[in-house]
PDB file of C-alpha atoms in Angstrom:
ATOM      1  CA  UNK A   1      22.574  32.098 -13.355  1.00 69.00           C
ATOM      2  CA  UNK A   2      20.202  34.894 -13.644  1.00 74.00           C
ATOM      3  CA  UNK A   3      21.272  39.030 -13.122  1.00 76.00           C
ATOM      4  CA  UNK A   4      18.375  41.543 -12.181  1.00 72.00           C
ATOM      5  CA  UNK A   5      19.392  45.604 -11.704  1.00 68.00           C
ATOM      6  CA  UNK A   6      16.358  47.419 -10.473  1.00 58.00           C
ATOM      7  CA  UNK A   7      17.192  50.928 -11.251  1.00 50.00           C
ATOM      8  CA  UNK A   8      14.886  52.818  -9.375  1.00 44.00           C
ATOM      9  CA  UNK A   9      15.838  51.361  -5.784  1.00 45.00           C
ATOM     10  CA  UNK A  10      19.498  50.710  -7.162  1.00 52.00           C
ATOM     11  CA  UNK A  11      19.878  46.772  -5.856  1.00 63.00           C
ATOM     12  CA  UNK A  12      21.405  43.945  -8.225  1.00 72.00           C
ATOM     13  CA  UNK A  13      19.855  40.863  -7.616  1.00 71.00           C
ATOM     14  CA  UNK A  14      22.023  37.703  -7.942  1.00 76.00           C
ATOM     15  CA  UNK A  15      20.255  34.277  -8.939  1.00 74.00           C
ATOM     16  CA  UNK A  16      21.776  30.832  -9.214  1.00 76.00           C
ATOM     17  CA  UNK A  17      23.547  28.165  -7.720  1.00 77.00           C
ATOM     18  CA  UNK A  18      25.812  28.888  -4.685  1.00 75.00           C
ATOM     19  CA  UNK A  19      28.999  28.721  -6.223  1.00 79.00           C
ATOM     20  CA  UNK A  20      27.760  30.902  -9.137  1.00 81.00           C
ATOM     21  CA  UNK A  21      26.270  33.507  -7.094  1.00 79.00           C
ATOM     22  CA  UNK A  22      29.247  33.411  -4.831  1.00 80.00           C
ATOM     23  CA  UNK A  23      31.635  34.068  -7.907  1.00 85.00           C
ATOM     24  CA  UNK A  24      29.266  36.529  -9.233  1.00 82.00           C
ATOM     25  CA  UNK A  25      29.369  38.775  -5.407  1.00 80.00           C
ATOM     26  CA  UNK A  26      32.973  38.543  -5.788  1.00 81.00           C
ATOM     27  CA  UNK A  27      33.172  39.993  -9.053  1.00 82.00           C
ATOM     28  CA  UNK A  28      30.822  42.442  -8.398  1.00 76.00           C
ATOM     29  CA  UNK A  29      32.443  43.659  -4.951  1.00 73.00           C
ATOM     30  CA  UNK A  30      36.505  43.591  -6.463  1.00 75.00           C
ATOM     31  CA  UNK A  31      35.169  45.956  -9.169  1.00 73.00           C
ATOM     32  CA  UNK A  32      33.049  48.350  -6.761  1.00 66.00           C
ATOM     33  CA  UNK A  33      35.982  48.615  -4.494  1.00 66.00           C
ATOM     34  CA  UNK A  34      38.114  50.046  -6.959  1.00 68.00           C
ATOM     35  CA  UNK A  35      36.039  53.464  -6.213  1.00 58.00           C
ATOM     36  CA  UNK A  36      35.909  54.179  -3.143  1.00 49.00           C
ATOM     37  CA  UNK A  37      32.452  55.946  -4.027  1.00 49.00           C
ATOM     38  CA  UNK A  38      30.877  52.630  -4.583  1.00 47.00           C
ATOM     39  CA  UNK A  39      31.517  51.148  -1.241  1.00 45.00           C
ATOM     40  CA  UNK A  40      27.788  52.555  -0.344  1.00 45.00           C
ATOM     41  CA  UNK A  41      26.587  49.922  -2.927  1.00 43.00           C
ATOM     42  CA  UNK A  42      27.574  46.326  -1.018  1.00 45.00           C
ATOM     43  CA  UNK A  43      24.896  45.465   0.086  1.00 46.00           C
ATOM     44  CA  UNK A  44      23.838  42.038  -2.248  1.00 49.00           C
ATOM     45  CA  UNK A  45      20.455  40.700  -1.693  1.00 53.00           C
ATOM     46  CA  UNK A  46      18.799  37.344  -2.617  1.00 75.00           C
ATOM     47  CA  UNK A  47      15.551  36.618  -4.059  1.00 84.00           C
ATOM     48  CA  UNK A  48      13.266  33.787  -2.375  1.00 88.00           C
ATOM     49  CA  UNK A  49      12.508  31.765  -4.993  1.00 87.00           C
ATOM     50  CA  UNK A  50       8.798  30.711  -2.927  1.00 89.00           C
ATOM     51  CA  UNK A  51       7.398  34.189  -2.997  1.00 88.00           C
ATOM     52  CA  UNK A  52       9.675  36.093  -5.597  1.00 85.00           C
ATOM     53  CA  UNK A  53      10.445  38.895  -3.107  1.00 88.00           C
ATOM     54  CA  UNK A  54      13.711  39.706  -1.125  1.00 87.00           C
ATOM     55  CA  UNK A  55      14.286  37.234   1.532  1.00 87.00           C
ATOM     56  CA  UNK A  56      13.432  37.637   5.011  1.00 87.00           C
ATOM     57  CA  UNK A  57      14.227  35.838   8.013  1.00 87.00           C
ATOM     58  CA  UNK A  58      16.127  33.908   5.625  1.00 87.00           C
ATOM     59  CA  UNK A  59      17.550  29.946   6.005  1.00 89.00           C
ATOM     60  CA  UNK A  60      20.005  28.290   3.826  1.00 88.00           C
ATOM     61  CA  UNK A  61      19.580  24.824   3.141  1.00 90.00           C
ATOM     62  CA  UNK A  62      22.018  22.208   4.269  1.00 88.00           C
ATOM     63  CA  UNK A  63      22.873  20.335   1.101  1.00 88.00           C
ATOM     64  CA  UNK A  64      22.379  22.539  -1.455  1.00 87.00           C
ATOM     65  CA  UNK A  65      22.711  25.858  -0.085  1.00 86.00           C
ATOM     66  CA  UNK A  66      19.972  27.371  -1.539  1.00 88.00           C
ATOM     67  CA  UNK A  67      18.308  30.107   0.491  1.00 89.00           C
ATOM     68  CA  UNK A  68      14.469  31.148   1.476  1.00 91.00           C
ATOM     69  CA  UNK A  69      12.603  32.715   3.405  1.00 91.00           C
ATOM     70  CA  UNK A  70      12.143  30.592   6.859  1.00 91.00           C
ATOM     71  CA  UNK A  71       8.330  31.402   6.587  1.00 91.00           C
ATOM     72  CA  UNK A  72       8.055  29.697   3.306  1.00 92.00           C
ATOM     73  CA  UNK A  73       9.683  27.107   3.713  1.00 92.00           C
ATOM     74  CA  UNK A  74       7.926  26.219   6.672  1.00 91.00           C
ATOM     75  CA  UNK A  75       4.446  26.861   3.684  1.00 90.00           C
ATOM     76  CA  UNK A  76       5.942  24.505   1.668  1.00 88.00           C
ATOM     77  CA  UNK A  77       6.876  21.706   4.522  1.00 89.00           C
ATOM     78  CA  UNK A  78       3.325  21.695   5.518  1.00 87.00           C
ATOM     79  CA  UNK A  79       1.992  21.703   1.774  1.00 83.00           C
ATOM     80  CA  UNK A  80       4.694  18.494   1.445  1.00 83.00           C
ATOM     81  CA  UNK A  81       3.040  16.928   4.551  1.00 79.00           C
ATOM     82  CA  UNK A  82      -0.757  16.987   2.399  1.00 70.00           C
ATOM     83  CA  UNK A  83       0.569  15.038  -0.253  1.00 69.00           C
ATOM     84  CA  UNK A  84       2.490  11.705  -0.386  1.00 64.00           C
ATOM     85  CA  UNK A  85       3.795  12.428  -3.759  1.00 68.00           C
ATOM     86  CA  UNK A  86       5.228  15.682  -2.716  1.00 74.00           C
ATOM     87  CA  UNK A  87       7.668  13.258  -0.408  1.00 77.00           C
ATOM     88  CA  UNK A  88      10.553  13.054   0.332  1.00 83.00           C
ATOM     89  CA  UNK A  89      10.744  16.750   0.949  1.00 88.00           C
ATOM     90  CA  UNK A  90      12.352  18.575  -1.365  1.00 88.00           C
ATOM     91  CA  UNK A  91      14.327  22.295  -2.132  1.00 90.00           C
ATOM     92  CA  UNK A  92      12.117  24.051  -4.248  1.00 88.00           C
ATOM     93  CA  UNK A  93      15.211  25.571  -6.419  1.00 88.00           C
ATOM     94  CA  UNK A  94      17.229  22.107  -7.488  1.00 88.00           C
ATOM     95  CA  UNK A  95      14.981  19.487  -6.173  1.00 89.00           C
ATOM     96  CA  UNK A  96      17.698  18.488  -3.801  1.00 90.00           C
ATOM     97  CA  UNK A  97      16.521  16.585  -0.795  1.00 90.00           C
ATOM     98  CA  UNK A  98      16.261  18.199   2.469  1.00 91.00           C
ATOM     99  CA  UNK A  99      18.137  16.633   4.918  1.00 91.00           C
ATOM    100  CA  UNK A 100      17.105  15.978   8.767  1.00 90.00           C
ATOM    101  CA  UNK A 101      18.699  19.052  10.139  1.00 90.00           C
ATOM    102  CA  UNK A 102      16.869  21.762   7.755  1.00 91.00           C
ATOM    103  CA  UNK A 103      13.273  19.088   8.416  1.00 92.00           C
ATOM    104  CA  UNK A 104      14.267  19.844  12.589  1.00 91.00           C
ATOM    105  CA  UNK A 105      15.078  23.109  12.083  1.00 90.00           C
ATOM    106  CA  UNK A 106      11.146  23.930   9.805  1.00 90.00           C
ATOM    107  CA  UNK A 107       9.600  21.882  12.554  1.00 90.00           C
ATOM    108  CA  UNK A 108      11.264  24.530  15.169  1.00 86.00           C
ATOM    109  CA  UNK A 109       9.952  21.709  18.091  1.00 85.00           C
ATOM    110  CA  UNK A 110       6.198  21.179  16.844  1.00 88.00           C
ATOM    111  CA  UNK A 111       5.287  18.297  17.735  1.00 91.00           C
ATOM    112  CA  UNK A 112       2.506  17.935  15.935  1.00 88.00           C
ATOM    113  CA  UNK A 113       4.503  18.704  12.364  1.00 89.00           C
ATOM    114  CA  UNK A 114       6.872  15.994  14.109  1.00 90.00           C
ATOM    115  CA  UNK A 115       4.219  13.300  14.499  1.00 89.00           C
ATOM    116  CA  UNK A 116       2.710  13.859  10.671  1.00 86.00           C
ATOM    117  CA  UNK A 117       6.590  13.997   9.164  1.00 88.00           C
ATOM    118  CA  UNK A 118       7.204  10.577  11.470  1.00 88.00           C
ATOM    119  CA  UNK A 119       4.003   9.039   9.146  1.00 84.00           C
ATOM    120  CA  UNK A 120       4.606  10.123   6.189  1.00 85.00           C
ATOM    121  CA  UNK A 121       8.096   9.036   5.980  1.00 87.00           C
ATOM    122  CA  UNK A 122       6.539   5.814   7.460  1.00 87.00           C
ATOM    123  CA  UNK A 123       4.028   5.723   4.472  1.00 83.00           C
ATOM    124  CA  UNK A 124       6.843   6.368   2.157  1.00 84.00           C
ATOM    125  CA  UNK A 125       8.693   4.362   2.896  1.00 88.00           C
ATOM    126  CA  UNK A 126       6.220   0.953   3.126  1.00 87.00           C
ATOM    127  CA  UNK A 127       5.174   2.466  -0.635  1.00 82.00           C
ATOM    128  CA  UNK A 128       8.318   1.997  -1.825  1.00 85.00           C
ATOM    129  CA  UNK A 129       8.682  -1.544  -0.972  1.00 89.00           C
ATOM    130  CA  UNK A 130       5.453  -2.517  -1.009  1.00 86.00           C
ATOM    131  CA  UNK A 131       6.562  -5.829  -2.307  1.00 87.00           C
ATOM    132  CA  UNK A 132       8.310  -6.688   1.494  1.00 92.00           C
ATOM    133  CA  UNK A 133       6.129  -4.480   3.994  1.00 91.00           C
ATOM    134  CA  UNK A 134       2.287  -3.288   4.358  1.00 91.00           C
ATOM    135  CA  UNK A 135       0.215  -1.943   6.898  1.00 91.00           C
ATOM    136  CA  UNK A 136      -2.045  -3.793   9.256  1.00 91.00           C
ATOM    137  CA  UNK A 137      -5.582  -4.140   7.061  1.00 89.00           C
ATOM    138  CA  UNK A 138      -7.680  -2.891   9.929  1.00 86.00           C
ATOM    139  CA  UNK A 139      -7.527   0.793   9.418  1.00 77.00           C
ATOM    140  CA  UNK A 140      -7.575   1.726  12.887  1.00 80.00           C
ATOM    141  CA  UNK A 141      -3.678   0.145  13.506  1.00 85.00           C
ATOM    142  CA  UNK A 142      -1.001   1.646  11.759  1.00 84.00           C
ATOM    143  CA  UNK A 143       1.032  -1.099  12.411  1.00 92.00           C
ATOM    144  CA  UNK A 144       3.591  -2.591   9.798  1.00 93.00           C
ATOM    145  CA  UNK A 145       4.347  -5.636   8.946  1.00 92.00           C
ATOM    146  CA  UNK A 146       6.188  -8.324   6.590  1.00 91.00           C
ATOM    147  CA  UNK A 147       4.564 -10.102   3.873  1.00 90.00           C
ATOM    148  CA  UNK A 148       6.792 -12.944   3.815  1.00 90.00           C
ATOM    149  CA  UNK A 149       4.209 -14.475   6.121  1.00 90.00           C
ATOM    150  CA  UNK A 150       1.108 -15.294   4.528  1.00 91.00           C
ATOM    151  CA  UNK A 151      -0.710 -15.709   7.885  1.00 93.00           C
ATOM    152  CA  UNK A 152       0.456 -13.283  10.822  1.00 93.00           C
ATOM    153  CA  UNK A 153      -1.133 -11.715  13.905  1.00 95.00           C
ATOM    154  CA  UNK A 154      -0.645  -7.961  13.995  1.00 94.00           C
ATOM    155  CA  UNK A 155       1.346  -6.861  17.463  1.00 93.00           C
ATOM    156  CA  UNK A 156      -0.743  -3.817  17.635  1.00 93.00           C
ATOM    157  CA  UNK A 157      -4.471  -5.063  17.663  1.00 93.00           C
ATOM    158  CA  UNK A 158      -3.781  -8.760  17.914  1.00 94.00           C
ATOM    159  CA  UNK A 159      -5.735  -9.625  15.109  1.00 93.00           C
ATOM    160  CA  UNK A 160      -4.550 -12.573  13.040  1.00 95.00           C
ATOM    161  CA  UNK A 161      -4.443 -11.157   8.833  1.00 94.00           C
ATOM    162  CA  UNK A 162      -3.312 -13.060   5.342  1.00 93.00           C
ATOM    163  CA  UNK A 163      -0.935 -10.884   3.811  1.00 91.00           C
ATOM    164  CA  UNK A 164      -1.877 -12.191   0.514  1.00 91.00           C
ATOM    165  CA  UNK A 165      -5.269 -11.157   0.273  1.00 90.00           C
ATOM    166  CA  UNK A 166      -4.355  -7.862   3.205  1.00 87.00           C
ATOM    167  CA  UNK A 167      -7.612  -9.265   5.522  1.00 89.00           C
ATOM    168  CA  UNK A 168      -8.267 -11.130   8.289  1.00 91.00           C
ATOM    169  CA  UNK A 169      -7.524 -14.521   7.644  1.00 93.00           C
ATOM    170  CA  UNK A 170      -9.461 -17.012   6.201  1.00 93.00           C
ATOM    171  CA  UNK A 171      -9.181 -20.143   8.600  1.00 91.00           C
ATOM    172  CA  UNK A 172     -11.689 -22.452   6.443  1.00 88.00           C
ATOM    173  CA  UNK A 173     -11.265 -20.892   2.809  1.00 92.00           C
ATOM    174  CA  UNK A 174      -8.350 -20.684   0.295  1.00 94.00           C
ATOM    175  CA  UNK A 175      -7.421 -16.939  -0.888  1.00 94.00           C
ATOM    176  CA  UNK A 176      -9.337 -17.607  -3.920  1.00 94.00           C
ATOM    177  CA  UNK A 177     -12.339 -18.638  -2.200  1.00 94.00           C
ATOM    178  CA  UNK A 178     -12.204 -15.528   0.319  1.00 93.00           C
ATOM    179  CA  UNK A 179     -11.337 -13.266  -2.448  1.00 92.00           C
ATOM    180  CA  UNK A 180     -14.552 -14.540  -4.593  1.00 94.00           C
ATOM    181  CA  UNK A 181     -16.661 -14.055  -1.568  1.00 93.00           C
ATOM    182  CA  UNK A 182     -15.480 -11.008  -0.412  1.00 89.00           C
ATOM    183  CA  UNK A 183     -16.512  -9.565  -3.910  1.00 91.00           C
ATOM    184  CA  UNK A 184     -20.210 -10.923  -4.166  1.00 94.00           C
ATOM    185  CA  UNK A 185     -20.409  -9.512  -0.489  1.00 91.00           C
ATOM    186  CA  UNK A 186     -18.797  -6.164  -1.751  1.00 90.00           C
ATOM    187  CA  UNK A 187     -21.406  -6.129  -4.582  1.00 92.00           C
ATOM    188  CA  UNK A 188     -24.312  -7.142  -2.503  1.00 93.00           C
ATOM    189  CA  UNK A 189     -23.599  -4.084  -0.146  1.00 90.00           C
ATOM    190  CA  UNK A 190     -23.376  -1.699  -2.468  1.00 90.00           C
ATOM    191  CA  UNK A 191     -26.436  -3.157  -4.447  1.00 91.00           C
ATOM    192  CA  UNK A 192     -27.894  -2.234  -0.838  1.00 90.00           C
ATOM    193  CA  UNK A 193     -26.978   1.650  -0.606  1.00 91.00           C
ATOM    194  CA  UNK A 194     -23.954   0.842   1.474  1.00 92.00           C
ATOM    195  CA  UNK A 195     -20.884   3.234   1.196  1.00 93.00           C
ATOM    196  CA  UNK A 196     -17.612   3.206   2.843  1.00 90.00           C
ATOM    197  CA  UNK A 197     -16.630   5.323   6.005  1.00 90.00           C
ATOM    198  CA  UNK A 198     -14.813   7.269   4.322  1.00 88.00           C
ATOM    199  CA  UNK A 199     -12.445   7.438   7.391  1.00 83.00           C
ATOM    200  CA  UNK A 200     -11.924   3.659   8.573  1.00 78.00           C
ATOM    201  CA  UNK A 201     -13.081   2.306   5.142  1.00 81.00           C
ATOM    202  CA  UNK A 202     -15.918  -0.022   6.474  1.00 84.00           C
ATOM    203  CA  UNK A 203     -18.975  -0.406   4.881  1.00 89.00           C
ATOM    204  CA  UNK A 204     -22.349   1.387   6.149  1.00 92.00           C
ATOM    205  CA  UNK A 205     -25.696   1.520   5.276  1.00 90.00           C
ATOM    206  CA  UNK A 206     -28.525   4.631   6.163  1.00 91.00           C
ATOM    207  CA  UNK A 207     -31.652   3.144   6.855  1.00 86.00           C
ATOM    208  CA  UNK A 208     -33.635   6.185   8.309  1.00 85.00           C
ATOM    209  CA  UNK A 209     -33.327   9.296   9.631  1.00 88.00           C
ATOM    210  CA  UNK A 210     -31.395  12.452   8.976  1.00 91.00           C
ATOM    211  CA  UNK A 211     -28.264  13.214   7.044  1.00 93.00           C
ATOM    212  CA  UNK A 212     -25.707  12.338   9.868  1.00 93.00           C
ATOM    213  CA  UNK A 213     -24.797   8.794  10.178  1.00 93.00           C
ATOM    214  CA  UNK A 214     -22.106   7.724  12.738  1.00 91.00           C
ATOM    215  CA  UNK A 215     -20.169   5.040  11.474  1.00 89.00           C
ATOM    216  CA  UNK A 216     -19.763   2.460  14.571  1.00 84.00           C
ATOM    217  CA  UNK A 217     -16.208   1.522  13.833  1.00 78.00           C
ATOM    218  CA  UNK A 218     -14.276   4.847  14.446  1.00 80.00           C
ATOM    219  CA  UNK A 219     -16.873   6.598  15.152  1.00 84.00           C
ATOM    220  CA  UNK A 220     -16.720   9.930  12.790  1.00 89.00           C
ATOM    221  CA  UNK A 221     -20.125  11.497  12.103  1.00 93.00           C
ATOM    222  CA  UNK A 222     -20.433  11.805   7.920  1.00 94.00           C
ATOM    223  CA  UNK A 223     -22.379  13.629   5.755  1.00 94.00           C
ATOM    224  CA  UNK A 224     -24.270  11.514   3.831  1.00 94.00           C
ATOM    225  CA  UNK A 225     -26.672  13.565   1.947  1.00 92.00           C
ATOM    226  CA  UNK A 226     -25.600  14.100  -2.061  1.00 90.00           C
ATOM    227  CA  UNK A 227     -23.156  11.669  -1.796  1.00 89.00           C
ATOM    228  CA  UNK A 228     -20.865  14.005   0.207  1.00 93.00           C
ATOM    229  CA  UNK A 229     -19.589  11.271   2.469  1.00 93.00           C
ATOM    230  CA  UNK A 230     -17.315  14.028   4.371  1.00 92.00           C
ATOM    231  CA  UNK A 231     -16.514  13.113   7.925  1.00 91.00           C
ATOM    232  CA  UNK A 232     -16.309  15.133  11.258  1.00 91.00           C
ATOM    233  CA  UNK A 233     -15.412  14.264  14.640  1.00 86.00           C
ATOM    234  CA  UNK A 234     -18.536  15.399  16.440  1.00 89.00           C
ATOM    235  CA  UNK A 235     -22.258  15.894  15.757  1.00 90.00           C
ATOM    236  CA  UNK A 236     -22.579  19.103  16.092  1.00 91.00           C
ATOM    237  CA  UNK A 237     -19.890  20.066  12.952  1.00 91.00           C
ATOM    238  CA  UNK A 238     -21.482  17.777  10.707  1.00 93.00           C
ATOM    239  CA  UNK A 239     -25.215  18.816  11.605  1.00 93.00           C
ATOM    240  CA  UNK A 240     -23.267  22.867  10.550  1.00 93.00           C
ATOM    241  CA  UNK A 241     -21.627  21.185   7.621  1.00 93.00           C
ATOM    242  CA  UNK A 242     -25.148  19.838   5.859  1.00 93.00           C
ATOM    243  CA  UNK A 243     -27.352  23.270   6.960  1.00 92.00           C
ATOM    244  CA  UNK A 244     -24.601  25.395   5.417  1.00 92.00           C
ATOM    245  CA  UNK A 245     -23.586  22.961   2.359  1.00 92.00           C
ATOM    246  CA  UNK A 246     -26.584  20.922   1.564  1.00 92.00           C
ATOM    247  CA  UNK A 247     -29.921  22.707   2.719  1.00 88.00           C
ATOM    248  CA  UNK A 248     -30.340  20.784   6.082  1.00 88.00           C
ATOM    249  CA  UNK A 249     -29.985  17.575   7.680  1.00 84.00           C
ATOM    250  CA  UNK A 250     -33.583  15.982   6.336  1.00 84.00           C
TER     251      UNK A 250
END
């Protein structure tokens, strides 16, 4: 547990787990009531351990207890949402996972925070037991499945995949023989100039023309000049990305 008295605005600042602190504001409260002059005094503060300053609009965690500023937690929920690693979500004072009702209550009925939580718990999750789940190999479908079967057909886009080597299935060639393939046609590709989309994953190859190249399969427009390879929804952006970033689009 950690004490601060600022002297010049007169507040003691009270840092530490809940059932310290709350022994602490006892303490502190019994003795000032002993003089009736104090009684001007009890007001107790906490410090947001986010942004280091007094908390506003504050929320107290579920599990824990541990309390922040609603506006920074809701920084650090979408920082959390960037970044697989940073999952499952967690209190930034005791690492404590947050539990659905704080997640609901950060979300505050955004759907679209809803939808990105929904997938990364999703990607989590299949992560974690990698060795019993993956995702459909066409990265268009975000369907799941088992990989006890070596040879399924995904529900979603009705393609038929082998789990083993995560592609679509190899009717007239052993995994070995597809695998060996696959990499001499990998190589070949590349030995061409192709890259991959850098949104679906498929490989493309530039032969003419400017800086923009659509790929065909999910059709994002991509920067392809100095290897940039970044990808925007429409022409337009991307034709703005490579005048402002690389010099033009020739």
């Amino acid at each position: 547990m950690k004490t601060q008295v600022d002297y010049i605005s007169k507040d003691i600042y009270i840092q530490g787990y809940p059932q310290e602190v709350g022994i602490a504001k006892n303490a502190l409260i019994a003795f000032l009531e002993q003089n009736t002059q104090n009684k001007q005094l009890l007001y107790t503060y906490e410090e947001c351990q986010i942004c280091a300053n007094t908390i506003c609009n504050g929320y107290r965690l579920v599990i824990c207890g541990h309390q922040f500023c609603f506006n920074c937690l809701v920084f650090i929920f979408d920082q959390s949402l960037g970044d697989v690693n940073s999952f499952p979500i967690k209190c930034p004072s005791c690492q404590e996972d947050l539990c659905i009702e704080d997640l609901l209550q950060i979300i505050n009925e955004d759907e679209q925070r809803l939808q990105k939580l929904k997938r990364m718990s999703i990607n989590n999750y299949v992560q974690n037991h990698f060795t019993e789940l993956q995702f459909c190999p066409n990265e268009l479908c975000k369907a799941v499945h088992s990989t006890k079967l070596q040879k399924y057909t995904c529900y979603e886009c009705q393609k038929t995949y082998c789990s083993k080597c995560a592609a679509e299935y190899h009717f007239d060639m052993t995994c070995t023989q597809y695998q060996e393939t696959e990499a001499q046609n990998i190589q070949y590709l590349i030995k061409e100039g192709a890259r991959k989309c850098t949104n679906c994953g498929v490989f493309i190859i530039r032969i003419d023309g400017c800086y923009r190249v659509e790929c065909k399969r999910c059709q994002m427009h991509i920067c392809w000049k100095d290897n940039c390879m970044k990808f925007f929804k429409d022409a337009n952006s991307c034709y703005v990305h490579l005048d402002e970033n690389h010099q033009g689009y020739w």
